[in-house]
Coordinates of C-alpha atoms and ligand atoms in Angstrom, one line a residue:
M1 CA 13.9 -22.8 -18.7
E2 CA 13.1 -19.1 -17.5
P3 CA 10.1 -17.5 -19.4
T4 CA 11.5 -14.4 -21.3
L5 CA 9.6 -11.5 -22.9
N6 CA 9.6 -11.3 -26.6
I7 CA 9.5 -7.7 -27.2
S8 CA 8.0 -6.5 -30.5
G9 CA 6.4 -3.6 -32.4
H10 CA 3.1 -4.9 -30.8
T11 CA 4.4 -4.9 -27.2
K12 CA 2.6 -2.7 -24.7
M13 CA 4.1 -0.5 -22.5
V14 CA 3.7 0.0 -18.5
C15 CA 6.0 2.2 -16.5
L16 CA 6.9 3.3 -13.2
I17 CA 7.2 7.3 -12.4
G18 CA 8.8 8.8 -9.6
S19 CA 12.2 9.8 -8.2
P20 CA 14.4 7.9 -7.4
V21 CA 13.2 4.8 -9.2
E22 CA 16.6 2.9 -9.8
H23 CA 16.4 0.7 -6.7
S24 CA 12.7 -0.2 -7.5
M25 CA 12.1 -3.9 -7.7
S26 CA 8.8 -3.3 -9.9
P27 CA 10.5 -3.7 -13.3
A28 CA 12.1 -7.0 -12.5
M29 CA 8.9 -8.3 -10.8
H30 CA 6.4 -7.2 -13.4
N31 CA 8.4 -8.3 -16.2
A32 CA 8.9 -11.6 -14.6
A33 CA 5.2 -12.0 -14.2
F34 CA 4.5 -10.7 -17.8
A35 CA 6.9 -13.3 -19.3
K36 CA 5.4 -16.2 -17.0
L37 CA 1.8 -15.3 -18.1
G38 CA 3.1 -15.1 -21.6
V39 CA 1.2 -11.5 -22.2
D40 CA 2.9 -9.0 -24.4
Y41 CA 3.7 -6.3 -22.0
C42 CA 7.0 -4.7 -20.9
Y43 CA 7.9 -2.5 -17.8
L44 CA 10.2 0.2 -17.5
A45 CA 11.1 2.8 -14.8
F46 CA 11.3 6.5 -15.4
D47 CA 12.9 9.0 -13.2
V48 CA 10.4 11.8 -13.2
Q49 CA 10.2 15.0 -10.7
P50 CA 7.0 16.7 -10.1
E51 CA 7.9 19.8 -12.3
Q52 CA 8.2 17.1 -15.4
L53 CA 5.1 15.3 -14.5
E54 CA 2.7 17.0 -16.7
T55 CA 4.7 16.2 -19.8
A56 CA 5.5 12.7 -18.6
I57 CA 1.8 11.9 -18.3
K58 CA 1.1 13.5 -21.8
G59 CA 3.8 11.2 -23.1
L60 CA 1.6 8.1 -21.5
R61 CA -1.1 9.1 -23.7
E62 CA 0.9 10.3 -26.7
L63 CA 2.9 6.8 -26.9
G64 CA -0.1 4.6 -26.2
F65 CA 1.3 3.1 -23.0
A66 CA -1.3 0.4 -21.2
G67 CA -0.6 2.3 -17.7
A68 CA 1.7 3.3 -15.0
N69 CA 2.8 3.0 -11.4
V70 CA 3.4 6.3 -9.9
T71 CA 5.7 6.6 -6.7
M72 CA 6.9 9.5 -4.4
P73 CA 7.2 12.4 -5.0
C74 CA 4.5 12.2 -7.5
K75 CA 1.6 10.3 -6.3
T76 CA -0.4 13.5 -4.9
H77 CA 0.8 15.8 -7.8
V78 CA -0.5 13.6 -10.5
L79 CA -4.1 13.9 -9.8
Q80 CA -4.3 17.0 -11.6
Y81 CA -3.2 15.5 -14.9
L82 CA -5.8 12.6 -14.8
D83 CA -9.5 12.3 -16.3
E84 CA -11.0 10.3 -13.4
L85 CA -10.3 8.7 -10.0
T86 CA -11.6 5.7 -8.2
P87 CA -13.4 6.8 -5.2
A88 CA -10.5 5.3 -3.1
A89 CA -8.0 7.2 -5.0
E90 CA -10.0 10.4 -4.5
L91 CA -10.7 10.1 -0.7
M92 CA -6.8 9.1 -0.3
G93 CA -5.8 12.2 -2.5
A94 CA -3.1 10.0 -3.9
V95 CA -2.5 7.7 -7.1
N96 CA -0.1 4.9 -7.2
T97 CA -1.6 3.3 -10.5
I98 CA -2.7 4.6 -13.9
E99 CA -5.0 2.7 -16.2
V100 CA -5.0 4.0 -19.7
K101 CA -8.7 3.2 -21.0
G102 CA -9.4 4.6 -24.5
D103 CA -8.6 8.1 -24.4
K104 CA -8.8 8.5 -20.6
L105 CA -6.3 8.1 -17.9
I106 CA -7.8 6.9 -14.8
G107 CA -6.2 7.0 -11.1
H108 CA -6.3 3.9 -8.8
N109 CA -4.9 3.5 -5.5
T110 CA -4.0 -0.1 -4.8
D111 CA -2.0 0.4 -1.9
G112 CA -5.0 0.0 0.7
A113 CA -6.8 -2.4 -1.6
G114 CA -3.7 -4.7 -1.7
F115 CA -3.6 -4.5 2.2
M116 CA -7.1 -5.5 2.4
R117 CA -6.7 -8.3 -0.2
N118 CA -3.7 -9.5 2.0
L119 CA -6.0 -9.7 5.1
D120 CA -8.7 -11.7 2.8
N121 CA -5.9 -14.0 1.7
H122 CA -5.1 -14.8 5.3
G123 CA -8.8 -15.1 6.2
V124 CA -9.0 -12.4 8.5
D125 CA -12.5 -11.3 9.4
Y126 CA -12.7 -7.5 9.6
K127 CA -16.2 -6.7 8.3
G128 CA -18.4 -5.2 11.0
K129 CA -15.3 -5.0 13.3
K130 CA -13.1 -2.4 14.6
I131 CA -9.4 -2.1 13.7
T132 CA -6.3 -0.1 15.2
I133 CA -3.6 1.1 13.2
N134 CA -0.3 2.9 14.2
G135 CA 0.9 5.3 11.4
A136 CA -0.9 7.8 9.4
G137 CA 1.7 8.4 6.6
G138 CA 1.3 7.3 2.9
A139 CA 0.8 3.5 3.5
G140 CA -1.2 3.9 6.9
S141 CA -3.6 6.6 5.2
A142 CA -4.2 4.5 2.2
I143 CA -5.0 1.7 4.5
F144 CA -7.5 3.3 6.9
T145 CA -9.2 4.9 4.0
Q146 CA -9.8 1.7 2.2
A147 CA -10.8 0.0 5.3
A148 CA -13.5 2.5 5.7
L149 CA -14.8 1.6 2.3
D150 CA -14.5 -2.0 2.8
G151 CA -16.8 -2.5 5.8
V152 CA -14.9 -2.1 9.2
T153 CA -17.2 -0.2 11.8
A154 CA -14.5 1.9 13.4
I155 CA -10.9 2.9 13.0
D156 CA -8.4 4.2 15.7
V157 CA -5.3 5.7 14.4
F158 CA -2.1 6.5 16.3
N159 CA 0.7 8.6 15.3
I160 CA 3.6 10.6 16.9
K161 CA 2.2 14.1 17.9
D162 CA 4.4 15.9 15.3
D163 CA 3.8 19.0 13.2
F164 CA 1.2 17.3 11.0
F165 CA -1.0 15.9 13.6
D166 CA -3.4 18.7 13.5
S167 CA -3.7 18.3 9.8
T168 CA -4.0 14.6 9.9
A169 CA -6.7 14.9 12.5
E170 CA -8.5 17.2 10.1
R171 CA -8.1 14.6 7.2
V172 CA -9.4 11.9 9.5
K173 CA -12.5 14.2 10.3
V174 CA -13.4 14.6 6.6
L175 CA -12.9 10.7 6.0
S176 CA -15.4 10.0 8.8
E177 CA -17.9 12.6 7.4
K178 CA -17.7 11.4 3.9
T179 CA -17.8 7.4 4.7
G180 CA -20.0 7.5 7.8
V181 CA -17.2 5.4 9.5
P182 CA -15.9 6.9 13.0
V183 CA -12.2 7.2 12.5
T184 CA -10.4 8.7 15.5
L185 CA -6.7 9.9 15.7
Y186 CA -4.6 9.5 18.7
D187 CA -1.2 10.5 20.2
L188 CA 1.0 7.1 19.8
A189 CA 2.5 8.1 23.1
D190 CA -1.0 7.4 24.8
R191 CA -0.4 3.7 25.7
E192 CA -3.4 3.5 27.7
Q193 CA -5.7 4.5 25.0
L194 CA -3.8 2.3 22.6
R195 CA -4.2 -0.7 24.9
K196 CA -8.1 0.2 25.0
S197 CA -8.2 0.3 21.2
V198 CA -6.5 -2.8 20.6
S199 CA -8.4 -4.7 23.2
E200 CA -11.6 -3.5 21.2
S201 CA -10.3 -4.3 17.8
A202 CA -10.2 -7.5 15.5
V203 CA -7.1 -6.3 13.5
F204 CA -4.0 -4.3 14.7
I205 CA -1.8 -2.9 11.8
N206 CA 1.5 -1.6 12.0
A207 CA 2.0 1.1 9.2
T208 CA 4.9 3.0 10.8
R209 CA 8.6 2.6 9.9
V210 CA 9.2 0.9 13.1
G211 CA 10.4 -3.0 12.4
M212 CA 12.6 -1.8 9.5
P213 CA 16.3 -1.2 10.0
P214 CA 17.5 0.7 11.9
L215 CA 14.5 0.1 14.0
E216 CA 14.3 -3.8 13.6
D217 CA 14.5 -4.4 17.4
E218 CA 11.5 -2.0 18.0
C219 CA 7.6 -2.5 17.9
T220 CA 4.8 0.0 18.3
L221 CA 2.8 -2.5 20.2
D222 CA 3.4 -3.9 24.0
E223 CA 3.4 -7.8 23.9
D224 CA 0.6 -7.7 26.8
M225 CA -1.8 -5.9 24.3
L226 CA -2.1 -8.7 22.2
H227 CA -5.5 -10.8 22.9
D228 CA -7.1 -14.0 21.5
G229 CA -9.0 -13.4 18.1
L230 CA -6.6 -10.3 17.3
A231 CA -5.2 -10.7 13.7
V232 CA -1.8 -8.8 13.4
A233 CA -0.7 -7.1 10.2
D234 CA 2.7 -5.2 9.3
T235 CA 3.3 -3.1 6.4
V236 CA 6.9 -3.5 6.7
Y237 CA 8.5 -6.3 4.2
E238 CA 12.2 -6.0 4.9
P239 CA 12.9 -7.9 7.3
R240 CA 10.1 -10.3 5.9
E241 CA 9.0 -11.1 9.6
T242 CA 9.3 -8.1 12.0
K243 CA 9.7 -8.3 15.9
L244 CA 5.8 -7.6 15.9
I245 CA 4.9 -10.4 13.4
K246 CA 7.2 -12.8 15.4
M247 CA 5.7 -11.7 18.7
A248 CA 2.0 -12.1 17.5
K249 CA 2.9 -15.5 15.8
A250 CA 4.5 -16.8 19.2
H251 CA 1.0 -16.1 20.5
G252 CA -0.6 -18.4 17.8
L253 CA -2.4 -15.3 16.3
I254 CA -3.2 -14.8 12.6
T255 CA -0.2 -12.7 11.4
C256 CA -0.4 -11.0 7.9
P257 CA 3.4 -9.8 6.8
G258 CA 4.1 -6.8 4.7
V259 CA 5.2 -8.7 1.7
G260 CA 1.7 -9.7 1.1
M261 CA 0.6 -6.2 0.8
L262 CA 3.4 -5.5 -1.7
L263 CA 2.6 -8.4 -3.9
C264 CA -1.4 -8.0 -3.7
Q265 CA -0.8 -4.1 -4.7
A266 CA 1.4 -5.1 -7.7
A267 CA -1.2 -7.9 -8.6
L268 CA -4.1 -5.5 -8.6
G269 CA -1.9 -3.1 -11.0
E270 CA -1.3 -6.2 -13.5
E271 CA -5.0 -6.9 -13.4
I272 CA -5.8 -3.2 -14.3
W273 CA -3.2 -3.4 -17.2
T274 CA -3.8 -6.8 -18.6
G275 CA -6.9 -8.2 -17.3
Q276 CA -4.9 -11.3 -15.9
A277 CA -4.0 -12.4 -12.4
M278 CA -0.5 -12.1 -11.5
P279 CA 1.2 -15.5 -10.5
I280 CA 1.7 -14.3 -7.1
D281 CA 3.4 -17.5 -5.7
Y282 CA 6.0 -17.6 -8.6
I283 CA 6.9 -13.9 -7.9
E284 CA 7.1 -14.4 -4.1
E285 CA 9.4 -17.4 -4.7
K286 CA 11.5 -15.4 -7.2
F287 CA 12.0 -12.1 -5.5
Y288 CA 11.0 -12.4 -2.0
K289 CA 11.9 -15.8 -0.3
Ligands
NAP301 P1 5.7 7.7 5.7 O1 4.5 8.2 4.7 O2 6.8 8.4 5.9 O3 5.0 7.5 7.0 C1 5.9 6.8 8.0 C2 5.0 6.6 9.4 O4 5.8 6.0 10.5 C3 4.7 8.0 9.9 O5 3.1 7.9 10.5 C4 5.7 8.3 10.8 O6 5.3 9.4 11.9 C5 5.9 6.8 11.4 N1 7.2 6.7 12.2 C6 8.5 6.8 11.6 N2 9.4 6.7 12.7 C7 8.6 6.3 13.6 C8 8.9 5.9 15.1 N3 10.4 5.8 15.4 N4 8.1 5.8 16.0 C9 6.7 5.7 15.5 N5 6.4 6.0 14.4 C10 7.2 6.3 13.5 O7 5.9 6.2 5.3 P2 5.0 5.2 4.4 O8 5.2 5.2 2.9 O9 3.8 5.3 4.9 O10 5.7 3.8 4.9 C11 5.5 3.2 6.1 C12 6.0 1.7 6.3 O11 5.3 1.0 5.4 C13 7.3 1.7 5.7 O12 8.0 0.5 6.4 C14 7.2 1.0 4.2 O13 8.1 0.4 3.8 C15 6.0 0.4 4.4 N6 5.3 0.1 3.2 C16 5.0 -1.1 2.7 C17 4.4 -1.3 1.5 C18 3.9 -2.6 1.2 O14 3.6 -2.8 -0.1 N7 3.9 -3.6 2.1 C19 3.9 -0.2 0.9 C20 4.1 1.2 1.4 C21 4.6 1.2 2.5 P3 5.2 10.8 11.5 O15 4.0 11.1 11.0 O16 5.8 11.4 12.7 O17 6.4 10.9 10.4

């Protein structure tokens, strides 16, 4: 029989805050994990716009929530309403997980840490090595910031040369100064630099939307840039195996599909709220197989 929640007056509450949230898998996923673990927690989703955020965060405190996840468009706006930030959340300027600890609200960012844990789970050796990442959006920024904190020696970041390119270059420069890890931004159209960066790297990461519909037949890396010893990771989890992951797999390389990052960042949230390890295999089987 499927484990179920037994909601009572003792049940601790966790929620998702952002907009839109109706499509989110988080409530189903976390409630299934709470039931499987037999912990007395319940997870709901609330549609909150940035202008409602201050009141919503006050509500977490007043109603005695155990914590929350924060999604778009609230991930950056929420910082001003929290009491403390982890070093990663502070460097990223974005929070996706709130811990309620006594009377304090602590902001975490588990996106980058979830990604790095997924690399660890696949036996990827990145410490003391260079990495290359395509995409400097929300996911990409979280990943390269956490990687800089977790022992890589250099990071080459590629992005389309759009209106935000110069401000991204400035952010990357500040990250380099604060962490002492050289992080360099390049134009994604500079294929020769991409080839050079990947040839010097132990890990290549796709953190663009390329690979998910309608771009499922595309890939931001050329096949002849792959080399022995390169681990290849994707942030895209729908489809489960992107063109990039299939291509790297065919070359016998270690591959880390995006679903692992998704599960690991959720697991880190559950550890923060409940102190227990999420049953990852059970959740993957139930929702992502
Ligand atoms: P985002 O902030 O909108 O960033 C998207 C990135 O993709 C930007 O760098 C963007 O470049 C780039 N991009 C978009 N279209 C492109 C194209 N045709 N060619 C090259 N680059 C392109 O989104 P995000 O939140 O970072 O999400 C990025 C991907 O990560 C999505 O597929 C998302 O599903 C996935 N993701 C996965 C997890 C997980 O847990 N596995 C978590 C978060 C996100 P511009 O700067 O020019 O817009």
